[in-house]
Short mmCIF file of C-alpha atoms and ligand atoms in Angstrom, two decimals:
data_model
loop_
_atom_site.label_atom_id
_atom_site.label_comp_id
_atom_site.label_asym_id
_atom_site.label_seq_id
_atom_site.Cartn_x
_atom_site.Cartn_y
_atom_site.Cartn_z
CA MET A 1 318.83 19.50 -25.95
CA MET A 2 317.79 17.79 -22.74
CA ALA A 3 319.18 20.52 -20.50
CA ASN A 4 315.76 21.50 -19.17
CA ALA A 5 315.35 20.19 -15.65
CA HIS A 6 311.60 19.72 -15.95
CA PRO A 7 310.63 16.87 -18.20
CA SER A 8 307.92 17.56 -20.72
CA GLN A 9 304.67 15.64 -20.76
CA GLU A 10 305.91 13.81 -23.83
CA GLU A 11 309.05 12.72 -22.02
CA ASN A 12 307.04 11.60 -19.02
CA SER A 13 304.72 9.44 -21.05
CA ARG A 14 307.69 7.98 -22.96
CA VAL A 15 309.42 6.99 -19.75
CA GLN A 16 306.23 5.57 -18.27
CA GLN A 17 305.48 3.54 -21.36
CA ILE A 18 308.98 2.03 -21.31
CA ALA A 19 308.86 1.31 -17.60
CA ALA A 20 305.50 -0.42 -18.02
CA SER A 21 306.87 -2.66 -20.81
CA ILE A 22 309.71 -3.79 -18.60
CA ASP A 23 307.48 -4.33 -15.57
CA ARG A 24 305.15 -6.45 -17.70
CA LEU A 25 308.05 -8.65 -18.81
CA SER A 26 309.69 -8.86 -15.41
CA PRO A 27 308.79 -12.51 -14.66
CA GLN A 28 310.41 -13.73 -17.90
CA LEU A 29 313.36 -11.39 -17.46
CA THR A 30 314.20 -12.47 -13.93
CA ALA A 31 313.79 -16.13 -14.93
CA LEU A 32 316.17 -15.59 -17.84
CA SER A 33 318.77 -13.92 -15.65
CA ASP A 34 318.47 -16.69 -13.03
CA HIS A 35 318.92 -19.31 -15.72
CA ILE A 36 322.11 -17.67 -17.01
CA TRP A 37 323.35 -17.47 -13.40
CA GLU A 38 322.86 -21.24 -13.16
CA LEU A 39 324.65 -21.96 -16.43
CA ALA A 40 327.67 -19.90 -15.29
CA GLU A 41 329.59 -20.28 -18.54
CA THR A 42 333.05 -18.74 -18.83
CA LYS A 43 334.77 -16.84 -21.62
CA PHE A 44 334.07 -17.95 -25.19
CA GLU A 45 332.06 -20.95 -23.96
CA GLU A 46 328.79 -19.14 -23.24
CA PHE A 47 326.84 -21.23 -25.75
CA GLY A 48 323.81 -21.88 -23.53
CA SER A 49 323.61 -18.31 -22.26
CA ALA A 50 323.88 -16.82 -25.76
CA ARG A 51 321.21 -19.22 -26.99
CA LEU A 52 318.79 -18.18 -24.20
CA LEU A 53 319.27 -14.46 -24.82
CA ALA A 54 319.14 -14.70 -28.60
CA GLY A 55 316.08 -16.94 -28.33
CA MET A 56 314.12 -14.42 -26.29
CA LEU A 57 315.05 -11.62 -28.69
CA GLU A 58 314.04 -13.69 -31.69
CA GLU A 59 310.73 -14.44 -30.04
CA ALA A 60 310.25 -10.71 -29.46
CA GLY A 61 310.61 -10.06 -33.19
CA PHE A 62 314.31 -9.26 -33.57
CA ASP A 63 316.44 -10.54 -36.46
CA VAL A 64 319.35 -12.43 -34.97
CA SER A 65 322.80 -13.00 -36.52
CA HIS A 66 324.84 -15.61 -34.69
CA GLY A 67 328.60 -15.87 -34.44
CA ILE A 68 329.32 -12.28 -35.44
CA GLY A 69 332.95 -11.17 -35.69
CA GLY A 70 334.08 -14.79 -35.87
CA LEU A 71 333.15 -15.41 -32.22
CA PRO A 72 330.81 -18.41 -31.93
CA THR A 73 329.12 -17.12 -28.74
CA ALA A 74 328.64 -13.56 -30.01
CA PHE A 75 325.43 -12.47 -31.69
CA MET A 76 323.53 -9.40 -32.78
CA ALA A 77 319.78 -8.90 -32.66
CA SER A 78 318.28 -6.06 -34.62
CA PHE A 79 314.92 -4.34 -35.01
CA GLY A 80 314.38 -1.15 -36.90
CA GLN A 81 312.20 1.05 -39.02
CA GLY A 82 312.96 4.13 -41.09
CA ASP A 83 316.10 6.22 -41.10
CA GLY A 84 316.50 7.09 -37.42
CA PRO A 85 319.59 6.55 -35.31
CA VAL A 86 321.04 3.08 -34.78
CA ILE A 87 321.42 2.53 -31.04
CA ALA A 88 323.35 -0.43 -29.65
CA LEU A 89 322.72 -2.03 -26.27
CA LEU A 90 325.70 -4.04 -25.09
CA GLY A 91 325.10 -7.27 -23.20
CA GLU A 92 327.55 -9.59 -21.44
CA TYR A 93 326.92 -13.06 -20.00
CA ASP A 94 330.23 -14.66 -19.07
CA ALA A 95 330.97 -16.07 -15.61
CA LEU A 96 334.25 -16.57 -13.75
CA PRO A 97 336.10 -19.79 -12.96
CA GLY A 98 336.48 -20.99 -9.37
CA LEU A 99 333.51 -19.04 -8.03
CA SER A 100 330.79 -21.67 -7.81
CA GLN A 101 328.58 -20.56 -4.94
CA ARG A 102 325.11 -21.28 -3.59
CA ASP A 103 322.84 -18.25 -3.73
CA GLY A 104 320.88 -16.62 -0.94
CA VAL A 105 323.31 -17.66 1.80
CA VAL A 106 325.84 -15.64 3.79
CA GLN A 107 328.79 -18.00 3.82
CA ARG A 108 331.16 -19.47 1.28
CA GLU A 109 329.39 -22.57 -0.02
CA PRO A 110 330.31 -23.90 -3.46
CA LEU A 111 327.49 -25.70 -5.24
CA GLN A 112 327.56 -29.45 -5.24
CA ASP A 113 327.16 -31.63 -8.29
CA ASP A 114 323.48 -32.30 -7.63
CA SER A 115 322.25 -28.71 -7.68
CA GLY A 116 322.57 -25.85 -10.08
CA ASN A 117 325.83 -25.50 -11.92
CA ASP A 118 328.53 -28.01 -11.09
CA ASN A 119 331.24 -26.64 -13.36
CA GLY A 120 333.02 -24.71 -10.61
CA ASN A 121 332.15 -21.36 -12.19
CA GLY A 122 330.13 -18.52 -10.79
CA HIS A 123 328.69 -15.18 -11.86
CA GLY A 124 331.08 -13.13 -9.75
CA CYS A 125 330.66 -9.98 -11.82
CA GLY A 126 326.89 -10.07 -12.30
CA HIS A 127 327.06 -10.46 -16.07
CA HIS A 128 323.90 -12.61 -16.04
CA LEU A 129 322.12 -9.44 -14.87
CA LEU A 130 324.07 -7.30 -17.32
CA GLY A 131 323.13 -9.34 -20.37
CA THR A 132 319.49 -9.64 -19.33
CA GLY A 133 319.12 -5.98 -18.33
CA SER A 134 320.37 -4.82 -21.72
CA LEU A 135 318.03 -7.31 -23.40
CA ALA A 136 315.11 -5.91 -21.39
CA ALA A 137 315.97 -2.42 -22.58
CA ALA A 138 316.13 -3.63 -26.19
CA ILE A 139 312.72 -5.27 -26.05
CA ALA A 140 311.08 -2.30 -24.30
CA LEU A 141 312.55 0.02 -26.88
CA LYS A 142 311.34 -2.17 -29.71
CA GLU A 143 307.80 -2.04 -28.29
CA TYR A 144 308.11 1.71 -27.98
CA LEU A 145 309.25 2.09 -31.60
CA ALA A 146 306.52 -0.23 -32.83
CA GLU A 147 303.83 1.71 -30.96
CA THR A 148 305.01 5.20 -31.84
CA GLY A 149 306.26 4.57 -35.37
CA LEU A 150 309.37 6.59 -34.50
CA PRO A 151 312.19 5.91 -36.96
CA GLY A 152 315.19 4.17 -35.47
CA THR A 153 317.04 0.89 -35.14
CA ILE A 154 317.86 -0.96 -31.99
CA ARG A 155 320.65 -3.52 -31.93
CA TYR A 156 321.40 -5.83 -29.05
CA TYR A 157 325.01 -7.00 -29.07
CA GLY A 158 325.66 -10.28 -27.32
CA CYS A 159 329.29 -9.78 -26.29
CA PRO A 160 331.18 -12.81 -25.00
CA ALA A 161 334.26 -13.02 -22.82
CA GLU A 162 334.41 -9.67 -21.08
CA GLU A 163 336.43 -11.43 -18.39
CA GLY A 164 339.90 -12.17 -19.70
CA GLY A 165 338.89 -12.37 -23.35
CA SER A 166 338.18 -8.81 -24.55
CA GLY A 167 335.36 -10.11 -26.72
CA LYS A 168 334.24 -6.59 -27.66
CA THR A 169 337.72 -5.58 -28.79
CA PHE A 170 337.73 -8.50 -31.25
CA LEU A 171 334.21 -7.52 -32.36
CA VAL A 172 335.31 -3.92 -32.90
CA ARG A 173 338.36 -5.09 -34.87
CA GLU A 174 336.14 -7.24 -37.09
CA GLY A 175 333.76 -4.35 -37.83
CA ALA A 176 330.79 -5.84 -35.98
CA PHE A 177 329.76 -2.40 -34.71
CA ASP A 178 329.87 -0.66 -38.09
CA GLY A 179 326.83 1.51 -38.66
CA VAL A 180 326.02 2.05 -34.98
CA ASP A 181 325.46 5.69 -33.91
CA ALA A 182 325.50 5.36 -30.11
CA ALA A 183 326.03 2.57 -27.59
CA LEU A 184 324.58 2.15 -24.12
CA THR A 185 325.35 -0.32 -21.41
CA TRP A 186 325.41 -0.77 -17.66
CA HIS A 187 327.05 -2.77 -14.92
CA PRO A 188 325.42 -4.09 -11.77
CA GLY A 189 327.02 -2.69 -8.64
CA TYR A 190 326.14 -1.05 -5.33
CA GLY A 191 325.58 2.52 -6.38
CA ASN A 192 323.08 4.29 -8.62
CA ALA A 193 325.08 6.42 -11.00
CA VAL A 194 325.83 7.38 -14.55
CA VAL A 195 329.44 6.28 -14.71
CA SER A 196 331.72 8.83 -16.33
CA MET A 197 335.05 7.20 -15.73
CA THR A 198 337.90 6.12 -17.88
CA SER A 199 339.44 2.66 -17.50
CA ALA A 200 342.91 1.20 -17.91
CA ALA A 201 344.16 -0.13 -21.22
CA ASN A 202 345.67 -3.60 -20.99
CA TYR A 203 347.51 -6.40 -22.76
CA GLN A 204 347.33 -10.05 -21.80
CA VAL A 205 350.38 -12.06 -22.82
CA ARG A 206 351.35 -15.70 -22.34
CA TYR A 207 355.04 -16.61 -21.84
CA ARG A 208 355.79 -20.27 -22.37
CA PHE A 209 359.29 -21.53 -21.55
CA GLU A 210 360.68 -24.75 -22.99
CA GLY A 211 363.74 -26.41 -21.45
CA ARG A 212 364.93 -29.99 -21.09
CA SER A 213 363.92 -32.49 -18.45
CA SER A 214 366.36 -34.64 -16.55
CA HIS A 215 366.74 -36.44 -13.23
CA ALA A 216 367.10 -33.64 -10.72
CA ALA A 217 369.66 -35.57 -8.63
CA ALA A 218 371.36 -37.95 -11.07
CA SER A 219 371.83 -35.61 -14.05
CA PRO A 220 370.80 -32.06 -13.18
CA HIS A 221 373.55 -30.68 -15.43
CA THR A 222 371.75 -32.02 -18.51
CA GLY A 223 368.45 -30.38 -17.56
CA ARG A 224 367.33 -26.86 -18.42
CA SER A 225 364.54 -25.73 -16.12
CA ALA A 226 361.58 -23.88 -17.58
CA LEU A 227 360.27 -23.36 -14.07
CA ASP A 228 363.50 -21.56 -13.14
CA ALA A 229 362.92 -19.31 -16.13
CA VAL A 230 359.39 -18.46 -14.98
CA GLU A 231 360.66 -17.69 -11.49
CA LEU A 232 363.49 -15.51 -12.77
CA MET A 233 361.17 -13.72 -15.16
CA ASN A 234 358.83 -12.87 -12.29
CA VAL A 235 361.75 -11.67 -10.15
CA GLY A 236 362.89 -9.45 -13.00
CA ALA A 237 359.39 -8.08 -13.54
CA ASN A 238 359.03 -7.33 -9.85
CA TYR A 239 362.27 -5.30 -9.98
CA LEU A 240 360.84 -3.46 -12.98
CA ARG A 241 357.95 -2.17 -10.87
CA GLU A 242 360.09 0.57 -9.36
CA HIS A 243 360.91 1.94 -12.79
CA VAL A 244 357.51 2.33 -14.39
CA PRO A 245 355.05 5.21 -13.98
CA PRO A 246 352.93 4.88 -10.81
CA SER A 247 349.77 4.38 -12.89
CA VAL A 248 351.14 1.15 -14.42
CA ARG A 249 349.96 -2.15 -12.98
CA PHE A 250 351.00 -5.63 -13.96
CA HIS A 251 349.96 -8.93 -12.50
CA TYR A 252 350.84 -12.48 -13.35
CA ALA A 253 349.53 -15.99 -12.85
CA VAL A 254 351.73 -19.08 -13.19
CA THR A 255 349.52 -21.31 -15.31
CA ASN A 256 351.94 -24.20 -15.70
CA THR A 257 354.65 -25.09 -13.21
CA GLY A 258 355.94 -28.00 -15.26
CA GLY A 259 354.65 -30.75 -13.06
CA PHE A 260 354.43 -31.95 -9.49
CA SER A 261 357.72 -33.78 -9.07
CA PRO A 262 360.65 -31.99 -7.50
CA ASN A 263 362.97 -34.75 -8.73
CA VAL A 264 362.29 -33.93 -12.38
CA VAL A 265 363.77 -30.82 -13.98
CA GLN A 266 360.71 -29.07 -15.38
CA ALA A 267 360.87 -28.93 -19.15
CA THR A 268 357.83 -26.69 -19.69
CA ALA A 269 356.42 -23.84 -17.64
CA GLU A 270 354.19 -20.91 -18.38
CA VAL A 271 353.17 -17.57 -16.91
CA VAL A 272 350.46 -15.18 -18.08
CA TYR A 273 350.89 -11.43 -17.64
CA LEU A 274 348.22 -8.76 -17.56
CA ILE A 275 349.77 -5.34 -18.09
CA ARG A 276 347.69 -2.22 -17.45
CA ALA A 277 348.30 1.48 -17.91
CA PRO A 278 346.19 4.56 -18.61
CA GLU A 279 346.70 4.33 -22.38
CA VAL A 280 347.68 1.70 -24.92
CA ARG A 281 351.01 3.35 -25.72
CA ASP A 282 352.03 3.17 -22.04
CA VAL A 283 351.08 -0.52 -21.97
CA GLU A 284 353.13 -1.08 -25.12
CA ALA A 285 356.24 0.44 -23.51
CA VAL A 286 355.99 -1.80 -20.42
CA TYR A 287 355.20 -4.81 -22.60
CA ALA A 288 358.47 -4.30 -24.51
CA ARG A 289 360.42 -4.28 -21.25
CA ILE A 290 358.66 -7.37 -19.91
CA ASN A 291 359.47 -9.16 -23.17
CA ASP A 292 363.15 -8.29 -22.62
CA ILE A 293 362.92 -9.70 -19.11
CA ALA A 294 361.43 -12.92 -20.50
CA GLN A 295 364.25 -13.19 -23.02
CA GLY A 296 366.73 -12.53 -20.22
CA ALA A 297 365.24 -15.30 -18.11
CA ALA A 298 365.48 -17.66 -21.09
CA LEU A 299 369.13 -16.73 -21.62
CA MET A 300 369.94 -17.24 -17.96
CA THR A 301 368.42 -20.68 -17.89
CA GLY A 302 369.27 -21.96 -21.35
CA THR A 303 365.61 -22.28 -22.24
CA GLN A 304 363.49 -20.90 -25.07
CA VAL A 305 360.56 -18.59 -24.59
CA GLN A 306 357.51 -18.35 -26.80
CA ILE A 307 355.55 -15.13 -26.39
CA ARG A 308 351.88 -15.24 -27.27
CA PHE A 309 349.90 -12.01 -27.32
CA GLU A 310 346.41 -13.04 -26.22
CA LYS A 311 344.21 -9.98 -26.06
CA ALA A 312 344.10 -6.31 -25.26
CA CYS A 313 341.73 -3.47 -24.65
CA SER A 314 341.90 0.30 -24.80
CA ASN A 315 341.09 2.95 -22.20
CA LEU A 316 337.50 4.14 -22.04
CA ILE A 317 336.44 7.51 -23.46
CA PRO A 318 333.44 8.87 -21.56
CA ASN A 319 330.85 10.82 -23.54
CA ILE A 320 329.40 13.73 -21.61
CA THR A 321 326.70 14.46 -24.19
CA LEU A 322 325.20 10.99 -23.80
CA GLU A 323 325.83 10.85 -20.07
CA GLN A 324 323.84 14.02 -19.44
CA ILE A 325 320.86 12.58 -21.29
CA MET A 326 321.20 9.33 -19.36
CA GLN A 327 321.41 11.20 -16.05
CA HIS A 328 318.28 13.14 -16.97
CA CYS A 329 316.43 9.86 -17.63
CA PHE A 330 317.80 8.35 -14.41
CA GLU A 331 316.50 11.35 -12.44
CA GLN A 332 313.07 10.94 -14.03
CA LEU A 333 312.93 7.26 -13.13
CA GLY A 334 314.34 7.64 -9.63
CA VAL A 335 316.11 4.73 -7.95
CA PRO A 336 315.07 1.23 -6.92
CA THR A 337 313.81 0.89 -3.36
CA PHE A 338 314.24 -2.20 -1.28
CA THR A 339 312.23 -4.03 1.34
CA GLU A 340 313.34 -4.54 4.91
CA ARG A 341 314.00 -8.18 4.14
CA GLU A 342 316.24 -7.23 1.18
CA GLN A 343 318.14 -4.74 3.33
CA ARG A 344 318.57 -7.36 6.06
CA TYR A 345 320.08 -9.89 3.67
CA ALA A 346 322.43 -7.23 2.30
CA ALA A 347 323.44 -6.29 5.85
CA ALA A 348 324.24 -9.94 6.56
CA ILE A 349 326.41 -10.04 3.43
CA SER A 350 328.09 -6.80 4.48
CA ALA A 351 328.98 -8.40 7.81
CA THR A 352 331.07 -10.97 5.92
CA LEU A 353 333.18 -8.26 4.28
CA VAL A 354 336.25 -7.43 6.25
CA GLU A 355 337.42 -3.98 5.21
CA GLN A 356 337.09 -4.98 1.59
CA SER A 357 335.97 -1.65 0.20
CA GLU A 358 336.62 -1.46 -3.52
CA GLY A 359 336.56 2.31 -3.75
CA GLY A 360 333.93 1.92 -6.44
CA ASN A 361 331.68 4.47 -8.04
CA VAL A 362 329.63 5.39 -5.02
CA ASN A 363 330.24 9.01 -4.15
CA THR A 364 327.26 9.51 -1.86
CA PRO A 365 327.69 7.58 1.36
CA SER A 366 324.46 5.96 2.45
CA PRO A 367 323.76 4.21 5.72
CA LEU A 368 321.72 1.54 3.94
CA PRO A 369 323.40 -1.70 2.87
CA LEU A 370 321.47 -1.30 -0.41
CA PRO A 371 321.75 2.44 -1.12
CA GLU A 372 318.59 4.22 -2.24
CA THR A 373 320.11 7.41 -3.57
CA LEU A 374 321.18 8.56 -7.01
CA ASP A 375 324.72 9.89 -7.19
CA ALA A 376 325.15 13.40 -8.48
CA TYR A 377 326.49 13.32 -12.02
CA GLU A 378 330.22 13.87 -12.02
CA PRO A 379 331.66 14.18 -15.53
CA GLU A 380 335.03 12.51 -16.07
CA ALA A 381 335.31 11.30 -12.50
CA GLY A 382 338.76 9.78 -12.84
CA SER A 383 339.65 6.18 -13.61
CA MET A 384 337.98 2.98 -12.46
CA LEU A 385 341.50 1.44 -12.25
CA GLY A 386 340.29 -1.81 -13.72
CA SER A 387 339.73 -2.41 -17.42
CA THR A 388 336.74 -3.14 -19.62
CA ASP A 389 336.37 -4.01 -23.27
CA VAL A 390 333.50 -1.51 -23.46
CA ALA A 391 336.43 0.87 -23.89
CA ASP A 392 337.09 -0.21 -27.46
CA VAL A 393 333.47 0.41 -28.38
CA SER A 394 333.75 3.85 -26.77
CA TRP A 395 336.62 4.75 -29.15
CA ILE A 396 334.54 4.27 -32.29
CA ILE A 397 330.98 4.98 -31.09
CA PRO A 398 329.81 7.46 -28.44
CA THR A 399 329.10 5.25 -25.43
CA ALA A 400 327.46 5.81 -22.06
CA GLN A 401 327.01 3.50 -19.13
CA LEU A 402 325.33 3.42 -15.77
CA GLU A 403 325.40 1.42 -12.60
CA THR A 404 322.48 0.41 -10.41
CA VAL A 405 322.30 -1.09 -6.95
CA CYS A 406 322.06 -4.87 -7.19
CA PHE A 407 324.41 -5.90 -4.39
CA ALA A 408 325.22 -4.93 -0.81
CA ARG A 409 327.45 -1.90 -0.47
CA ASP A 410 331.16 -2.62 -0.99
CA THR A 411 330.61 -6.20 -2.17
CA PRO A 412 333.91 -6.94 -3.94
CA PHE A 413 333.59 -7.82 -7.60
CA HIS A 414 334.71 -11.38 -8.40
CA SER A 415 333.84 -12.63 -4.91
CA TRP A 416 331.57 -15.40 -3.61
CA GLN A 417 329.46 -12.71 -1.98
CA MET A 418 328.59 -11.32 -5.39
CA VAL A 419 327.66 -14.75 -6.71
CA ALA A 420 325.52 -15.39 -3.62
CA GLN A 421 323.48 -12.24 -4.28
CA GLY A 422 323.09 -12.90 -8.00
CA ARG A 423 319.56 -14.24 -7.87
CA SER A 424 318.25 -12.03 -5.06
CA SER A 425 315.15 -9.92 -5.52
CA ALA A 426 317.36 -6.86 -4.97
CA ALA A 427 319.58 -7.88 -7.88
CA HIS A 428 316.49 -8.32 -10.05
CA LYS A 429 315.21 -4.87 -9.08
CA GLY A 430 318.53 -3.23 -9.94
CA MET A 431 318.61 -5.04 -13.27
CA LEU A 432 315.09 -4.01 -14.29
CA HIS A 433 315.76 -0.45 -13.23
CA ALA A 434 318.95 -0.24 -15.27
CA ALA A 435 316.95 -1.52 -18.25
CA LYS A 436 314.43 1.29 -17.83
CA VAL A 437 317.13 3.97 -17.71
CA MET A 438 318.89 2.56 -20.79
CA ALA A 439 315.67 2.21 -22.79
CA ALA A 440 314.54 5.71 -21.81
CA THR A 441 317.94 7.10 -22.85
CA ALA A 442 317.80 5.30 -26.18
CA ALA A 443 314.24 6.51 -26.78
CA ALA A 444 315.33 10.08 -26.00
CA LEU A 445 318.09 9.73 -28.61
CA MET A 446 315.65 8.37 -31.18
CA ALA A 447 313.34 11.30 -30.49
CA GLU A 448 316.18 13.79 -30.80
CA PRO A 449 318.77 12.51 -33.29
CA SER A 450 320.70 15.80 -33.16
CA ALA A 451 321.98 14.67 -29.74
CA VAL A 452 323.55 11.65 -31.41
CA LEU A 453 325.39 13.91 -33.85
CA GLU A 454 326.56 16.07 -30.98
CA ALA A 455 327.82 12.98 -29.11
CA THR A 456 329.70 11.88 -32.23
CA GLN A 457 331.31 15.31 -32.56
CA GLU A 458 332.35 15.09 -28.92
CA LEU A 459 333.98 11.70 -29.50
CA ARG A 460 335.88 13.09 -32.50
CA ARG A 461 337.07 16.04 -30.42
CA ARG A 462 338.41 13.60 -27.84
CA GLY A 463 340.46 11.76 -30.42
CA GLY A 464 338.14 8.85 -31.08
CA ILE A 465 336.83 7.37 -34.37
CA GLU A 466 339.67 8.26 -36.81
CA GLY A 467 342.12 8.20 -33.89
CA TYR A 468 341.34 4.59 -32.97
CA ALA A 469 343.83 1.83 -33.52
CA CYS A 470 342.78 -1.61 -32.34
CA PRO A 471 345.24 -2.77 -29.65
CA ILE A 472 344.87 -6.41 -30.77
CA PRO A 473 347.08 -7.01 -33.82
CA GLY A 474 345.30 -8.32 -36.89
CA ASP A 475 346.99 -11.72 -36.76
CA VAL A 476 345.98 -12.46 -33.15
CA LEU A 477 343.01 -14.81 -33.25
CA PRO A 478 340.44 -14.98 -30.48
CA PRO A 479 341.11 -18.06 -28.34
CA VAL A 480 337.90 -19.81 -29.32
CA HIS A 481 339.53 -23.02 -30.43
CA PRO A 482 340.39 -25.51 -27.64
CA SER A 483 344.04 -25.60 -28.71
CA LEU A 484 344.29 -21.85 -28.13
CA ARG A 485 342.65 -21.78 -24.73
CA ALA A 486 344.47 -21.47 -21.44
ZN1 ZN B 1 331.98 -7.13 -15.02
#
């Protein structure tokens, strides 16, 4: 395997060839990423972003299938020759609502209608970089396969709605990943690391209460308040917190208060819950109790509750076999280095963060606002606390992921600071570097298919593949139709 610390000449030339492909394409790649940043399209509405990515892959000689898995903004681009392994690169491109932000500045400054995106959204998780970085890896790998004649197939998966939509979980349920031998992806961040962490499983559920409106002063006794029901449900759920395992988290957002008039008894109100726990079965147990609380609130208020299961994802299964190969490639490629100007901008961003450390993946403290070190590989380094739909892919296909420095240290995810840095030269560097590591890892797997088999055996040992049950029931449709959206 790849255990030898000293890379062979063959490995060196492979890595250099891949890095050169990506460097050559860097102007188009950064322009593509910047364009997706501008579009800032949110879950299941990433039509423009998907079109841009699929278009560039088509131009590069990939066969593109649009709308895979019944998701209009999902697609798959494939290039292959011979019988080698099928390697998937996972790309995301969805933005977040309410995070419109000018780039390159160091203060909160939403974009105005006349410049850039005016839809109120922003790329607060760097998915414009994520989708483009994975695309860069796919194209570099394709060039490598074409030049070397090595057998293998590369598939780029355009995965919509990572934020609040679990696009990949729907794609997994619909069999869109069938035939893939290994999957690689990355996430922009503020550390350089192969990420060997699990993530929380979750359910997202919508509780809609229906009551009866009436004049709040003249005839309150004829009204049945849906808003009361939402409030009582939340009170009940907050009392539940003491009686769940400490690793359980649940959060809610009131998405409909029933109106703006205190003198009308609110006939309709709605709250959305996100329930997280280390594994799906733990989420299921808490979900059952929260459903009881909702029914209790409905009983107390004389209202009806409609429970709509929206989406779910599993916990992530790290794959040490793949991660070791990825770490080896990362070590060969080194880390991105930044100019004084890039470090200064990051320092100015850092100054706007008030004790907002995320406790992310960085395990090597660095004095630089943009760290220039590679973290030591730490297999199974705990849980990232949050959730990702990459997890469902990791249950059926050995999956590895990395993080590169794109943002100032400790920049909170889903913040204006992250949006502001999204088109910086530092972000571009991190993106291109991640692409090189992913492409080099994929090429290493193509050159040594036995590693793919070993990774698959590891996944089986950990309970994946046959042990997978999709956490989204078969009758739950993705909310791609306007009537099903929040
Ligand atoms: Zn993200």
